[in-house]
Short mmCIF file of C-alpha atoms in Angstrom, two decimals:
data_model
loop_
_atom_site.label_atom_id
_atom_site.label_comp_id
_atom_site.label_asym_id
_atom_site.label_seq_id
_atom_site.Cartn_x
_atom_site.Cartn_y
_atom_site.Cartn_z
CA ARG V 12 63.02 109.97 162.78
CA SER V 13 60.36 109.68 159.30
CA ASP V 14 58.79 112.60 160.24
CA THR V 15 61.41 114.55 159.73
CA ILE V 16 62.69 116.79 157.01
CA PRO V 17 66.35 118.14 157.02
CA VAL V 18 66.36 121.91 155.77
CA LEU V 19 70.31 122.69 155.74
CA PRO V 20 72.77 125.39 155.90
CA SER V 21 75.30 125.70 153.46
CA ILE V 22 77.80 127.06 155.96
CA ALA V 23 80.13 124.77 157.90
CA LEU V 24 82.97 125.77 160.51
CA ASP V 25 86.36 124.26 160.17
CA LYS V 26 88.47 123.13 163.13
CA ASP V 27 89.21 127.00 164.21
CA ASN V 28 85.32 127.33 164.02
CA ARG V 29 85.87 129.74 160.86
CA LYS V 30 82.94 130.10 158.84
CA LEU V 31 82.87 128.08 155.40
CA ASN V 32 80.69 128.20 152.62
CA VAL V 33 79.76 124.86 151.44
CA ASN V 34 78.08 124.37 148.15
CA ALA V 35 74.44 123.53 149.30
CA ASP V 36 73.85 121.05 146.92
CA THR V 37 76.70 118.98 147.81
CA ALA V 38 75.77 119.18 151.69
CA ALA V 39 72.06 118.20 150.46
CA ALA V 40 73.11 115.23 148.49
CA ALA V 41 75.54 114.21 150.83
CA VAL V 42 73.20 114.22 154.13
CA ALA V 43 70.10 112.27 151.04
CA LYS V 44 73.10 109.33 150.89
CA PHE V 45 73.59 109.34 154.62
CA ILE V 46 70.19 109.11 155.62
CA HIS V 47 69.14 107.41 152.27
CA ALA V 48 66.12 109.17 151.60
CA GLU V 49 64.06 107.90 148.52
CA LYS V 50 63.88 111.48 147.18
CA LEU V 51 66.09 114.85 147.00
CA ILE V 52 64.86 117.54 145.54
CA PHE V 53 66.89 120.47 145.01
CA VAL V 54 64.53 123.86 145.35
CA SER V 55 65.98 127.16 143.23
CA ASP V 56 65.34 129.88 141.05
CA VAL V 57 65.43 128.06 137.78
CA PRO V 58 63.10 126.04 136.44
CA GLY V 59 65.04 122.54 135.78
CA ILE V 60 67.16 121.48 132.46
CA PHE V 61 65.91 122.86 129.75
CA LEU V 62 68.50 121.89 126.59
CA ASN V 63 67.88 125.19 125.08
CA ARG V 64 67.70 127.94 128.48
CA ASP V 65 66.63 131.07 125.74
CA ASP V 66 63.70 128.37 124.81
CA PRO V 67 61.54 127.50 127.74
CA THR V 68 59.64 125.29 125.85
CA THR V 69 62.84 122.86 126.32
CA LEU V 70 62.33 122.25 129.27
CA GLN V 71 63.12 118.45 130.04
CA SER V 72 60.55 116.83 132.90
CA HIS V 73 62.36 113.68 133.01
CA LEU V 74 66.46 112.53 132.07
CA ASN V 75 68.10 110.03 133.34
CA ALA V 76 71.47 109.52 134.75
CA THR V 77 73.50 108.77 130.88
CA ARG V 78 71.21 111.64 129.70
CA CYS V 79 72.42 113.99 132.02
CA ARG V 80 76.42 112.97 131.64
CA GLU V 81 75.83 113.55 127.92
CA LEU V 82 74.19 117.00 128.64
CA ILE V 83 77.31 118.06 130.81
CA ALA V 84 79.82 116.68 127.77
CA SER V 85 78.34 118.41 125.36
CA GLY V 86 78.01 121.55 127.46
CA VAL V 87 74.25 122.48 127.43
CA ILE V 88 74.51 121.76 131.31
CA ASP V 89 77.02 124.59 131.91
CA SER V 90 77.50 126.88 134.76
CA GLY V 91 76.26 126.52 138.09
CA MET V 92 73.58 123.92 137.17
CA VAL V 93 76.19 121.61 136.71
CA PRO V 94 77.76 120.87 140.34
CA LYS V 95 73.49 120.91 141.01
CA VAL V 96 73.40 118.05 138.56
CA GLU V 97 76.83 116.25 139.64
CA ALA V 98 75.21 116.18 143.24
CA ALA V 99 72.02 114.84 142.06
CA LEU V 100 73.92 112.22 140.23
CA GLU V 101 75.81 111.69 143.53
CA ALA V 102 73.10 111.03 145.26
CA LEU V 103 71.45 108.64 142.90
CA GLN V 104 74.47 106.60 142.57
CA ALA V 105 74.28 105.85 146.00
CA GLY V 106 70.77 104.64 146.64
CA VAL V 107 68.66 108.10 145.88
CA LYS V 108 65.35 106.80 144.17
CA LYS V 109 65.01 110.56 142.25
CA VAL V 110 65.85 114.09 142.00
CA HIS V 111 64.50 116.45 141.55
CA LEU V 112 65.19 120.24 140.48
CA VAL V 113 62.13 123.05 140.58
CA ASP V 114 61.31 126.74 141.45
CA ALA V 115 61.43 127.94 144.44
CA ARG V 116 59.17 131.12 142.44
CA ILE V 117 56.48 129.27 141.29
CA PRO V 118 53.73 128.73 144.19
CA HIS V 119 53.15 125.59 145.51
CA SER V 120 55.93 124.22 142.70
CA LEU V 121 57.32 121.25 144.58
CA MET V 122 53.43 119.66 145.18
CA LEU V 123 53.01 120.21 141.01
CA GLU V 124 56.09 118.30 140.89
CA ILE V 125 55.35 115.66 142.54
CA TYR V 126 51.77 115.56 142.32
CA SER V 127 51.16 115.72 138.84
CA ASN V 128 52.66 113.28 135.50
CA GLN V 129 54.81 115.89 134.25
CA GLY V 130 55.44 117.87 137.13
CA ILE V 131 56.44 121.27 136.23
CA GLY V 132 61.01 121.19 136.84
CA THR V 133 63.14 118.47 136.12
CA GLU V 134 63.31 114.68 137.99
CA ILE V 135 66.28 112.98 137.32
CA VAL V 136 66.33 109.01 138.06
CA LEU V 137 69.21 106.96 137.58
#
Protein backbone atom coordinates (compact mmCIF):
# COMPACT_ATOMS: atom_id res chain seq x y z
CA ARG A 1 0.00 0.00 0.00
CA SER A 2 1.30 3.44 -0.87
CA ASP A 3 0.14 4.94 2.44
CA THR A 4 2.19 2.56 4.60
CA ILE A 5 5.50 3.27 6.32
CA PRO A 6 7.29 0.04 7.24
CA VAL A 7 8.90 0.03 10.69
CA LEU A 8 11.02 -3.06 11.19
CA PRO A 9 12.62 -4.76 14.19
CA SER A 10 16.19 -5.94 13.76
CA ILE A 11 15.42 -9.41 15.09
CA ALA A 12 14.79 -12.43 12.87
CA LEU A 13 14.13 -16.09 13.47
CA ASP A 14 16.16 -18.94 12.03
CA LYS A 15 14.64 -22.24 10.88
CA ASP A 16 14.64 -23.48 14.50
CA ASN A 17 12.88 -20.33 15.75
CA ARG A 18 16.00 -19.03 17.47
CA LYS A 19 16.29 -15.26 17.59
CA LEU A 20 18.99 -13.68 15.46
CA ASN A 21 20.28 -10.14 15.62
CA VAL A 22 20.09 -8.63 12.14
CA ASN A 23 21.82 -5.40 11.19
CA ALA A 24 18.90 -2.97 11.08
CA ASP A 25 20.44 -0.90 8.29
CA THR A 26 20.96 -3.95 6.09
CA ALA A 27 17.40 -5.09 6.74
CA ALA A 28 15.98 -1.63 5.99
CA ALA A 29 17.94 -1.41 2.73
CA ALA A 30 16.66 -4.84 1.69
CA VAL A 31 13.06 -3.82 2.35
CA ALA A 32 13.56 -0.51 0.51
CA LYS A 33 14.83 -2.45 -2.51
CA PHE A 34 11.97 -4.94 -2.33
CA ILE A 35 9.22 -2.32 -2.16
CA HIS A 36 10.91 -0.04 -4.72
CA ALA A 37 11.09 2.83 -2.24
CA GLU A 38 11.98 6.28 -3.51
CA LYS A 39 13.68 7.23 -0.24
CA LEU A 40 15.29 5.38 2.61
CA ILE A 41 15.76 7.19 5.91
CA PHE A 42 18.14 5.96 8.59
CA VAL A 43 17.31 7.49 11.97
CA SER A 44 20.04 7.07 14.57
CA ASP A 45 21.97 8.84 17.32
CA VAL A 46 24.36 10.67 14.99
CA PRO A 47 23.62 13.72 12.83
CA GLY A 48 25.10 12.26 9.64
CA ILE A 49 28.50 11.94 8.00
CA PHE A 50 31.33 14.19 9.16
CA LEU A 51 34.68 14.77 7.48
CA ASN A 52 36.04 15.26 11.00
CA ARG A 53 33.99 13.69 13.76
CA ASP A 54 35.34 16.24 16.26
CA ASP A 55 34.26 19.24 14.18
CA PRO A 56 30.48 19.64 13.83
CA THR A 57 30.97 22.15 11.01
CA THR A 58 32.21 19.30 8.77
CA LEU A 59 28.78 17.62 8.62
CA GLN A 60 28.16 16.75 4.98
CA SER A 61 24.64 17.67 3.92
CA HIS A 62 24.92 16.00 0.51
CA LEU A 63 27.18 13.20 -0.77
CA ASN A 64 27.17 11.00 -3.83
CA ALA A 65 28.01 7.31 -3.89
CA THR A 66 31.49 7.83 -5.32
CA ARG A 67 32.43 10.25 -2.56
CA CYS A 68 31.04 7.87 0.08
CA ARG A 69 33.23 5.06 -1.23
CA GLU A 70 36.25 7.38 -1.14
CA LEU A 71 35.48 8.35 2.46
CA ILE A 72 35.17 4.70 3.47
CA ALA A 73 38.45 3.79 1.72
CA SER A 74 40.29 6.67 3.40
CA GLY A 75 38.92 5.82 6.86
CA VAL A 76 36.94 9.04 7.26
CA ILE A 77 33.77 6.96 7.39
CA ASP A 78 34.56 4.26 9.94
CA SER A 79 33.23 1.92 12.60
CA GLY A 80 29.43 1.77 12.85
CA MET A 81 28.90 4.23 10.04
CA VAL A 82 30.46 1.87 7.47
CA PRO A 83 27.64 -0.72 7.42
CA LYS A 84 25.07 2.09 7.43
CA VAL A 85 26.65 3.76 4.39
CA GLU A 86 27.20 0.42 2.64
CA ALA A 87 23.51 -0.39 3.13
CA ALA A 88 22.66 3.05 1.74
CA LEU A 89 24.83 2.42 -1.33
CA GLU A 90 23.22 -0.98 -1.92
CA ALA A 91 19.77 0.60 -1.78
CA LEU A 92 20.81 3.32 -4.24
CA GLN A 93 22.23 0.73 -6.63
CA ALA A 94 18.88 -1.08 -6.47
CA GLY A 95 16.93 2.00 -7.50
CA VAL A 96 16.25 3.96 -4.31
CA LYS A 97 16.71 7.61 -5.32
CA LYS A 98 17.87 9.13 -2.02
CA VAL A 99 19.03 7.94 1.37
CA HIS A 100 18.93 10.25 4.38
CA LEU A 101 20.85 9.91 7.65
CA VAL A 102 19.23 11.91 10.46
CA ASP A 103 19.64 12.28 14.21
CA ALA A 104 16.61 11.09 16.18
CA ARG A 105 17.71 13.18 19.18
CA ILE A 106 16.91 16.41 17.34
CA PRO A 107 13.24 17.39 17.55
CA HIS A 108 11.54 17.28 14.15
CA SER A 109 14.77 16.03 12.51
CA LEU A 110 12.93 14.11 9.82
CA MET A 111 10.87 17.13 8.79
CA LEU A 112 13.91 19.42 8.88
CA GLU A 113 15.89 17.03 6.69
CA ILE A 114 13.20 16.40 4.11
CA TYR A 115 11.55 19.80 3.86
CA SER A 116 14.47 22.23 3.96
CA ASN A 117 17.04 23.08 1.31
CA GLN A 118 20.14 22.07 3.24
CA GLY A 119 18.60 19.68 5.75
CA ILE A 120 20.16 18.80 9.07
CA GLY A 121 21.58 15.37 8.28
CA THR A 122 23.28 13.78 5.30
CA GLU A 123 21.57 13.00 2.00
CA ILE A 124 23.23 10.35 -0.18
CA VAL A 125 22.49 9.92 -3.88
CA LEU A 126 24.06 8.01 -6.76
